[in-house]
Short mmCIF file of N, CA and C in Angstrom, two decimals:
data_model
loop_
_atom_site.label_atom_id
_atom_site.label_comp_id
_atom_site.label_asym_id
_atom_site.label_seq_id
_atom_site.Cartn_x
_atom_site.Cartn_y
_atom_site.Cartn_z
N MET L 16 -0.96 8.28 -16.24
CA MET L 16 -0.20 7.13 -16.70
C MET L 16 0.37 6.41 -15.48
N ILE L 17 0.17 5.10 -15.43
CA ILE L 17 0.75 4.26 -14.37
C ILE L 17 2.03 3.66 -14.93
N ARG L 18 3.10 3.78 -14.15
CA ARG L 18 4.40 3.26 -14.58
C ARG L 18 5.23 2.88 -13.35
N LEU L 19 6.36 2.25 -13.61
CA LEU L 19 7.28 1.93 -12.52
C LEU L 19 7.89 3.20 -11.94
N MET L 20 8.08 3.22 -10.65
CA MET L 20 8.73 4.35 -9.99
C MET L 20 10.22 4.33 -10.35
N GLN L 21 10.77 5.53 -10.53
CA GLN L 21 12.19 5.67 -10.83
C GLN L 21 12.86 6.52 -9.75
N ALA L 22 14.16 6.49 -9.72
CA ALA L 22 14.89 7.27 -8.71
C ALA L 22 14.53 8.75 -8.78
N GLY L 23 14.28 9.26 -9.98
CA GLY L 23 13.93 10.67 -10.15
C GLY L 23 12.56 11.04 -9.60
N ASP L 24 11.76 10.04 -9.22
CA ASP L 24 10.42 10.29 -8.65
C ASP L 24 10.45 10.46 -7.14
N VAL L 25 11.57 10.16 -6.51
CA VAL L 25 11.62 10.12 -5.05
C VAL L 25 11.19 11.44 -4.42
N ALA L 26 11.61 12.56 -4.95
CA ALA L 26 11.24 13.86 -4.36
C ALA L 26 9.73 14.07 -4.37
N ASP L 27 9.07 13.75 -5.49
CA ASP L 27 7.61 13.87 -5.56
C ASP L 27 6.93 12.93 -4.58
N VAL L 28 7.43 11.71 -4.49
CA VAL L 28 6.84 10.71 -3.60
C VAL L 28 7.01 11.13 -2.14
N VAL L 29 8.18 11.63 -1.79
CA VAL L 29 8.41 12.11 -0.42
C VAL L 29 7.46 13.26 -0.09
N ALA L 30 7.24 14.14 -1.05
CA ALA L 30 6.32 15.27 -0.82
C ALA L 30 4.90 14.76 -0.53
N ILE L 31 4.44 13.77 -1.28
CA ILE L 31 3.12 13.19 -1.03
C ILE L 31 3.10 12.53 0.34
N GLU L 32 4.10 11.74 0.61
CA GLU L 32 4.20 11.02 1.89
C GLU L 32 4.13 11.99 3.07
N ASN L 33 4.83 13.11 2.96
CA ASN L 33 4.84 14.09 4.05
C ASN L 33 3.48 14.76 4.24
N LEU L 34 2.68 14.80 3.19
CA LEU L 34 1.34 15.38 3.29
C LEU L 34 0.33 14.43 3.94
N VAL L 35 0.56 13.13 3.81
CA VAL L 35 -0.47 12.18 4.23
C VAL L 35 -0.11 11.31 5.43
N GLN L 36 1.14 11.26 5.82
CA GLN L 36 1.56 10.37 6.91
C GLN L 36 2.03 11.15 8.13
N SER L 37 1.67 10.65 9.30
CA SER L 37 2.17 11.28 10.53
C SER L 37 3.60 10.85 10.84
N HIS L 38 4.02 9.69 10.33
CA HIS L 38 5.39 9.20 10.50
C HIS L 38 5.91 8.76 9.12
N PRO L 39 6.25 9.73 8.27
CA PRO L 39 6.59 9.42 6.87
C PRO L 39 7.93 8.71 6.70
N TRP L 40 8.00 7.96 5.60
CA TRP L 40 9.26 7.37 5.19
C TRP L 40 10.21 8.48 4.76
N THR L 41 11.50 8.18 4.78
CA THR L 41 12.52 9.14 4.35
C THR L 41 12.82 8.96 2.86
N ALA L 42 13.49 9.94 2.30
CA ALA L 42 13.92 9.83 0.90
C ALA L 42 14.80 8.61 0.70
N LYS L 43 15.65 8.31 1.67
CA LYS L 43 16.54 7.14 1.58
C LYS L 43 15.71 5.85 1.52
N GLN L 44 14.66 5.76 2.33
CA GLN L 44 13.82 4.57 2.32
C GLN L 44 13.13 4.40 0.97
N PHE L 45 12.67 5.51 0.39
CA PHE L 45 12.03 5.43 -0.92
C PHE L 45 13.04 5.05 -2.00
N ALA L 46 14.24 5.59 -1.94
CA ALA L 46 15.28 5.24 -2.91
C ALA L 46 15.60 3.75 -2.83
N GLU L 47 15.67 3.23 -1.61
CA GLU L 47 15.92 1.79 -1.44
C GLU L 47 14.74 0.96 -1.95
N ALA L 48 13.54 1.47 -1.77
CA ALA L 48 12.35 0.75 -2.26
C ALA L 48 12.38 0.63 -3.78
N VAL L 49 12.79 1.69 -4.47
CA VAL L 49 12.88 1.65 -5.93
C VAL L 49 13.80 0.52 -6.36
N GLU L 50 14.87 0.30 -5.61
CA GLU L 50 15.86 -0.73 -5.95
C GLU L 50 15.42 -2.14 -5.56
N ASN L 51 14.62 -2.27 -4.49
CA ASN L 51 14.37 -3.58 -3.91
C ASN L 51 12.95 -4.11 -3.98
N TYR L 52 11.98 -3.27 -4.27
CA TYR L 52 10.58 -3.69 -4.24
C TYR L 52 9.89 -3.39 -5.56
N HIS L 53 8.64 -3.75 -5.65
CA HIS L 53 7.83 -3.44 -6.83
C HIS L 53 7.17 -2.09 -6.55
N THR L 54 7.63 -1.05 -7.20
CA THR L 54 7.16 0.31 -6.93
C THR L 54 6.53 0.90 -8.18
N THR L 55 5.33 1.44 -8.02
CA THR L 55 4.63 2.04 -9.15
C THR L 55 4.12 3.43 -8.77
N VAL L 56 3.90 4.24 -9.77
CA VAL L 56 3.39 5.59 -9.57
C VAL L 56 2.33 5.90 -10.62
N ILE L 57 1.52 6.89 -10.31
CA ILE L 57 0.66 7.50 -11.32
C ILE L 57 1.24 8.88 -11.59
N GLU L 58 1.49 9.15 -12.85
CA GLU L 58 2.01 10.45 -13.27
C GLU L 58 0.94 11.19 -14.07
N GLN L 59 0.74 12.45 -13.72
CA GLN L 59 -0.19 13.31 -14.46
C GLN L 59 0.53 14.62 -14.76
N ALA L 60 0.54 15.01 -16.00
CA ALA L 60 1.17 16.26 -16.43
C ALA L 60 2.60 16.37 -15.91
N GLY L 61 3.34 15.27 -15.99
CA GLY L 61 4.75 15.27 -15.61
C GLY L 61 5.01 15.25 -14.11
N LYS L 62 3.98 15.06 -13.30
CA LYS L 62 4.13 15.08 -11.85
C LYS L 62 3.53 13.81 -11.25
N VAL L 63 4.24 13.19 -10.31
CA VAL L 63 3.73 12.01 -9.62
C VAL L 63 2.64 12.44 -8.65
N VAL L 64 1.48 11.78 -8.73
CA VAL L 64 0.36 12.12 -7.86
C VAL L 64 -0.05 10.96 -6.95
N ALA L 65 0.54 9.79 -7.16
CA ALA L 65 0.23 8.63 -6.32
C ALA L 65 1.35 7.62 -6.45
N PHE L 66 1.51 6.80 -5.40
CA PHE L 66 2.53 5.76 -5.45
C PHE L 66 2.07 4.53 -4.68
N CYS L 67 2.68 3.39 -5.02
CA CYS L 67 2.38 2.12 -4.37
C CYS L 67 3.68 1.32 -4.28
N ILE L 68 3.94 0.78 -3.10
CA ILE L 68 5.15 -0.02 -2.89
C ILE L 68 4.73 -1.39 -2.37
N MET L 69 5.08 -2.42 -3.15
CA MET L 69 4.76 -3.79 -2.77
C MET L 69 6.04 -4.60 -2.66
N GLN L 70 6.03 -5.52 -1.69
CA GLN L 70 7.19 -6.38 -1.45
C GLN L 70 6.81 -7.82 -1.77
N PRO L 71 7.24 -8.33 -2.94
CA PRO L 71 7.00 -9.74 -3.22
C PRO L 71 7.88 -10.61 -2.33
N VAL L 72 7.29 -11.67 -1.76
CA VAL L 72 8.03 -12.60 -0.91
C VAL L 72 7.55 -14.01 -1.26
N LEU L 73 8.41 -14.78 -1.92
CA LEU L 73 8.06 -16.12 -2.37
C LEU L 73 6.73 -16.08 -3.12
N ASP L 74 5.70 -16.78 -2.62
CA ASP L 74 4.41 -16.80 -3.32
C ASP L 74 3.39 -15.86 -2.68
N GLU L 75 3.87 -14.86 -1.96
CA GLU L 75 3.02 -13.86 -1.33
C GLU L 75 3.55 -12.47 -1.67
N ALA L 76 2.84 -11.45 -1.17
CA ALA L 76 3.32 -10.07 -1.29
C ALA L 76 2.78 -9.28 -0.12
N ASN L 77 3.49 -8.23 0.22
CA ASN L 77 3.06 -7.29 1.25
C ASN L 77 2.91 -5.92 0.61
N LEU L 78 1.77 -5.30 0.85
CA LEU L 78 1.59 -3.91 0.44
C LEU L 78 2.19 -3.07 1.56
N LEU L 79 3.34 -2.48 1.28
CA LEU L 79 4.06 -1.74 2.31
C LEU L 79 3.55 -0.32 2.49
N LEU L 80 3.25 0.33 1.38
CA LEU L 80 2.89 1.74 1.45
C LEU L 80 2.18 2.14 0.17
N MET L 81 1.18 2.99 0.35
CA MET L 81 0.45 3.50 -0.81
C MET L 81 -0.15 4.84 -0.42
N ALA L 82 -0.10 5.80 -1.32
CA ALA L 82 -0.69 7.10 -1.03
C ALA L 82 -1.04 7.81 -2.33
N VAL L 83 -2.07 8.65 -2.22
CA VAL L 83 -2.50 9.52 -3.32
C VAL L 83 -2.44 10.95 -2.80
N HIS L 84 -1.92 11.86 -3.61
CA HIS L 84 -1.84 13.26 -3.22
C HIS L 84 -3.24 13.73 -2.79
N PRO L 85 -3.33 14.47 -1.68
CA PRO L 85 -4.65 14.90 -1.20
C PRO L 85 -5.52 15.59 -2.25
N SER L 86 -4.92 16.33 -3.16
CA SER L 86 -5.71 17.02 -4.19
C SER L 86 -6.30 16.06 -5.21
N GLN L 87 -5.81 14.82 -5.23
CA GLN L 87 -6.27 13.84 -6.22
C GLN L 87 -7.08 12.70 -5.60
N GLN L 88 -7.28 12.74 -4.29
CA GLN L 88 -8.02 11.69 -3.62
C GLN L 88 -9.50 11.74 -3.99
N GLY L 89 -10.14 10.58 -3.93
CA GLY L 89 -11.56 10.49 -4.24
C GLY L 89 -11.88 10.41 -5.72
N LYS L 90 -10.88 10.22 -6.55
CA LYS L 90 -11.07 10.16 -8.01
C LYS L 90 -10.87 8.76 -8.58
N GLY L 91 -10.67 7.78 -7.70
CA GLY L 91 -10.48 6.41 -8.16
C GLY L 91 -9.05 6.05 -8.50
N LEU L 92 -8.12 6.98 -8.31
CA LEU L 92 -6.72 6.72 -8.67
C LEU L 92 -6.11 5.63 -7.80
N GLY L 93 -6.44 5.62 -6.52
CA GLY L 93 -5.89 4.61 -5.61
C GLY L 93 -6.28 3.21 -6.05
N TYR L 94 -7.54 3.03 -6.41
CA TYR L 94 -8.02 1.72 -6.87
C TYR L 94 -7.30 1.30 -8.15
N GLN L 95 -7.20 2.22 -9.10
CA GLN L 95 -6.51 1.92 -10.37
C GLN L 95 -5.07 1.52 -10.12
N LEU L 96 -4.39 2.28 -9.26
CA LEU L 96 -2.98 2.01 -8.98
C LEU L 96 -2.81 0.67 -8.27
N LEU L 97 -3.65 0.40 -7.30
CA LEU L 97 -3.55 -0.86 -6.57
C LEU L 97 -3.78 -2.05 -7.48
N GLU L 98 -4.84 -2.00 -8.28
CA GLU L 98 -5.13 -3.11 -9.19
C GLU L 98 -4.00 -3.32 -10.20
N HIS L 99 -3.48 -2.24 -10.74
CA HIS L 99 -2.36 -2.33 -11.70
C HIS L 99 -1.13 -2.91 -11.03
N SER L 100 -0.83 -2.44 -9.83
CA SER L 100 0.36 -2.90 -9.11
C SER L 100 0.28 -4.39 -8.81
N ILE L 101 -0.89 -4.85 -8.41
CA ILE L 101 -1.08 -6.28 -8.12
C ILE L 101 -0.91 -7.09 -9.40
N ALA L 102 -1.52 -6.64 -10.47
CA ALA L 102 -1.45 -7.37 -11.75
C ALA L 102 -0.03 -7.47 -12.27
N GLU L 103 0.81 -6.50 -11.95
CA GLU L 103 2.17 -6.46 -12.47
C GLU L 103 3.19 -7.20 -11.59
N LEU L 104 2.77 -7.73 -10.46
CA LEU L 104 3.71 -8.45 -9.60
C LEU L 104 4.25 -9.67 -10.34
N ASN L 105 5.56 -9.80 -10.40
CA ASN L 105 6.18 -10.90 -11.14
C ASN L 105 6.01 -12.25 -10.47
N ASN L 106 5.85 -12.27 -9.15
CA ASN L 106 5.77 -13.56 -8.46
C ASN L 106 4.35 -14.14 -8.44
N GLN L 107 3.37 -13.45 -9.02
CA GLN L 107 1.98 -13.90 -9.07
C GLN L 107 1.57 -14.49 -7.73
N PRO L 108 1.47 -13.64 -6.71
CA PRO L 108 1.24 -14.14 -5.35
C PRO L 108 -0.11 -14.83 -5.16
N VAL L 109 -0.10 -15.79 -4.25
CA VAL L 109 -1.32 -16.48 -3.85
C VAL L 109 -2.15 -15.56 -2.96
N GLN L 110 -1.45 -14.76 -2.14
CA GLN L 110 -2.14 -13.82 -1.27
C GLN L 110 -1.27 -12.59 -1.02
N ILE L 111 -1.96 -11.50 -0.72
CA ILE L 111 -1.29 -10.22 -0.46
C ILE L 111 -1.76 -9.71 0.90
N PHE L 112 -0.82 -9.29 1.72
CA PHE L 112 -1.12 -8.79 3.06
C PHE L 112 -0.88 -7.29 3.15
N LEU L 113 -1.57 -6.64 4.07
CA LEU L 113 -1.31 -5.24 4.37
C LEU L 113 -1.77 -4.94 5.79
N GLU L 114 -1.27 -3.83 6.30
CA GLU L 114 -1.71 -3.29 7.59
C GLU L 114 -2.18 -1.87 7.35
N VAL L 115 -3.26 -1.49 8.00
CA VAL L 115 -3.83 -0.15 7.81
C VAL L 115 -4.32 0.36 9.16
N ARG L 116 -4.16 1.66 9.36
CA ARG L 116 -4.66 2.26 10.60
C ARG L 116 -6.16 2.01 10.73
N GLU L 117 -6.59 1.66 11.92
CA GLU L 117 -7.99 1.40 12.19
C GLU L 117 -8.88 2.60 11.83
N SER L 118 -8.34 3.81 11.97
CA SER L 118 -9.12 5.02 11.71
C SER L 118 -9.15 5.42 10.23
N ASN L 119 -8.38 4.76 9.38
CA ASN L 119 -8.28 5.14 7.98
C ASN L 119 -9.41 4.48 7.17
N GLU L 120 -10.60 5.00 7.36
CA GLU L 120 -11.79 4.41 6.74
C GLU L 120 -11.75 4.44 5.22
N ALA L 121 -11.20 5.50 4.65
CA ALA L 121 -11.13 5.59 3.18
C ALA L 121 -10.22 4.50 2.62
N ALA L 122 -9.08 4.27 3.25
CA ALA L 122 -8.17 3.23 2.79
C ALA L 122 -8.79 1.85 2.96
N ILE L 123 -9.43 1.63 4.08
CA ILE L 123 -10.08 0.33 4.33
C ILE L 123 -11.13 0.06 3.26
N ALA L 124 -11.92 1.07 2.92
CA ALA L 124 -12.94 0.92 1.88
C ALA L 124 -12.29 0.60 0.53
N LEU L 125 -11.19 1.26 0.22
CA LEU L 125 -10.46 0.99 -1.02
C LEU L 125 -9.97 -0.45 -1.05
N TYR L 126 -9.36 -0.89 0.04
CA TYR L 126 -8.83 -2.26 0.08
C TYR L 126 -9.96 -3.29 -0.02
N GLU L 127 -11.08 -3.03 0.64
CA GLU L 127 -12.21 -3.96 0.55
C GLU L 127 -12.75 -4.00 -0.88
N LYS L 128 -12.81 -2.86 -1.55
CA LYS L 128 -13.26 -2.82 -2.94
C LYS L 128 -12.35 -3.66 -3.83
N SER L 129 -11.07 -3.73 -3.47
CA SER L 129 -10.10 -4.49 -4.24
C SER L 129 -10.04 -5.96 -3.83
N GLY L 130 -10.88 -6.36 -2.87
CA GLY L 130 -10.95 -7.78 -2.51
C GLY L 130 -10.21 -8.16 -1.24
N PHE L 131 -9.70 -7.20 -0.50
CA PHE L 131 -9.06 -7.50 0.78
C PHE L 131 -10.12 -7.64 1.86
N HIS L 132 -9.82 -8.44 2.87
CA HIS L 132 -10.69 -8.52 4.04
C HIS L 132 -9.83 -8.64 5.30
N GLN L 133 -10.40 -8.23 6.42
CA GLN L 133 -9.68 -8.23 7.69
C GLN L 133 -9.49 -9.65 8.19
N ILE L 134 -8.26 -9.94 8.65
CA ILE L 134 -7.99 -11.25 9.24
C ILE L 134 -7.52 -11.15 10.69
N ASP L 135 -7.08 -9.96 11.10
CA ASP L 135 -6.59 -9.82 12.46
C ASP L 135 -6.48 -8.35 12.82
N LEU L 136 -6.12 -8.10 14.07
CA LEU L 136 -5.92 -6.76 14.58
C LEU L 136 -4.60 -6.74 15.35
N ARG L 137 -3.74 -5.81 15.01
CA ARG L 137 -2.47 -5.65 15.73
C ARG L 137 -2.66 -4.46 16.66
N LYS L 138 -2.77 -4.74 17.95
CA LYS L 138 -3.10 -3.69 18.93
C LYS L 138 -1.94 -2.73 19.16
N ASN L 139 -2.29 -1.46 19.29
CA ASN L 139 -1.33 -0.40 19.62
C ASN L 139 -0.11 -0.38 18.71
N TYR L 140 -0.32 -0.53 17.43
CA TYR L 140 0.77 -0.66 16.47
C TYR L 140 1.29 0.68 15.97
N TYR L 141 0.38 1.56 15.55
CA TYR L 141 0.79 2.83 14.95
C TYR L 141 0.88 3.94 15.99
N PRO L 142 1.99 4.67 16.01
CA PRO L 142 2.06 5.83 16.91
C PRO L 142 1.21 6.98 16.38
N LYS L 143 0.63 7.72 17.29
CA LYS L 143 -0.16 8.89 16.92
C LYS L 143 0.58 10.14 17.39
N PRO L 144 0.31 11.29 16.77
CA PRO L 144 1.02 12.53 17.14
C PRO L 144 0.87 12.91 18.61
N ASP L 145 -0.24 12.50 19.24
CA ASP L 145 -0.46 12.87 20.64
C ASP L 145 0.24 11.93 21.63
N GLY L 146 1.02 10.98 21.11
CA GLY L 146 1.77 10.07 21.97
C GLY L 146 1.04 8.77 22.26
N THR L 147 -0.23 8.68 21.90
CA THR L 147 -0.95 7.42 22.08
C THR L 147 -0.68 6.52 20.88
N ARG L 148 -1.29 5.36 20.87
CA ARG L 148 -1.08 4.41 19.77
C ARG L 148 -2.42 3.95 19.23
N GLU L 149 -2.41 3.54 17.98
CA GLU L 149 -3.62 3.13 17.27
C GLU L 149 -3.45 1.70 16.76
N HIS L 150 -4.55 0.96 16.77
CA HIS L 150 -4.53 -0.42 16.27
C HIS L 150 -4.34 -0.45 14.75
N ALA L 151 -3.72 -1.52 14.28
CA ALA L 151 -3.60 -1.78 12.85
C ALA L 151 -4.52 -2.93 12.49
N ILE L 152 -5.27 -2.75 11.44
CA ILE L 152 -6.07 -3.84 10.90
C ILE L 152 -5.20 -4.58 9.90
N ILE L 153 -5.10 -5.89 10.05
CA ILE L 153 -4.35 -6.71 9.11
C ILE L 153 -5.35 -7.28 8.12
N MET L 154 -5.06 -7.06 6.85
CA MET L 154 -5.97 -7.50 5.79
C MET L 154 -5.22 -8.40 4.82
N VAL L 155 -5.97 -9.24 4.12
CA VAL L 155 -5.39 -10.12 3.12
C VAL L 155 -6.31 -10.15 1.90
N LYS L 156 -5.68 -10.33 0.76
CA LYS L 156 -6.41 -10.57 -0.49
C LYS L 156 -5.92 -11.90 -1.03
N SER L 157 -6.84 -12.80 -1.29
CA SER L 157 -6.49 -14.08 -1.89
C SER L 157 -6.54 -13.93 -3.40
N CYS L 158 -5.45 -14.25 -4.05
CA CYS L 158 -5.34 -14.03 -5.49
C CYS L 158 -5.59 -15.30 -6.31
N SER L 159 -5.74 -16.41 -5.64
CA SER L 159 -6.00 -17.69 -6.32
C SER L 159 -7.41 -18.14 -5.97
N ASP L 160 -8.18 -18.52 -6.98
CA ASP L 160 -9.53 -18.99 -6.72
C ASP L 160 -9.53 -20.22 -5.83
N ASP L 161 -8.57 -21.12 -6.01
CA ASP L 161 -8.49 -22.32 -5.18
C ASP L 161 -8.23 -21.94 -3.73
N PHE L 162 -7.30 -21.03 -3.52
CA PHE L 162 -6.96 -20.60 -2.16
C PHE L 162 -8.12 -19.84 -1.52
N ALA L 163 -8.76 -18.97 -2.30
CA ALA L 163 -9.87 -18.16 -1.77
C ALA L 163 -11.02 -19.05 -1.33
N SER L 164 -11.24 -20.17 -2.01
CA SER L 164 -12.36 -21.04 -1.66
C SER L 164 -12.20 -21.65 -0.27
N LEU L 165 -10.99 -21.72 0.24
CA LEU L 165 -10.77 -22.26 1.57
C LEU L 165 -11.37 -21.38 2.66
N PHE L 166 -11.59 -20.10 2.35
CA PHE L 166 -12.06 -19.15 3.35
C PHE L 166 -13.55 -18.83 3.21
N LYS L 167 -14.25 -19.54 2.35
CA LYS L 167 -15.69 -19.28 2.15
C LYS L 167 -16.52 -20.15 3.04
#
């Protein structure tokens, strides 16, 4: 079941985040996200297994964070959650932006499947555990047919 994230989901979301991120958000950041952003989760058998945090800004949105529990990856849940989260945005954005690690091929494939494409590269953006840095790919999804036609 896909639903809005609630304060009671923060512990499950933090647990997922700690499994998948080298520099995870804190419980406080997730609690603030529930209050300030468009946050959704997938719940299975009473447990959160995926989450998505989007920040609507005027006629745009930013995908801030999204993750699926490692045991549930590869089942299409990320795509379902992303599509649902976009459809539920109240500001009906013209375009949605995100940044993703250059090495995160699975996430890039998911975003491309959902209609995102690369528009830029932010060099040395993400810290890596070994002290080096990794590039971020900046992607956008055009949500308006009129706007999308400008880029064809």
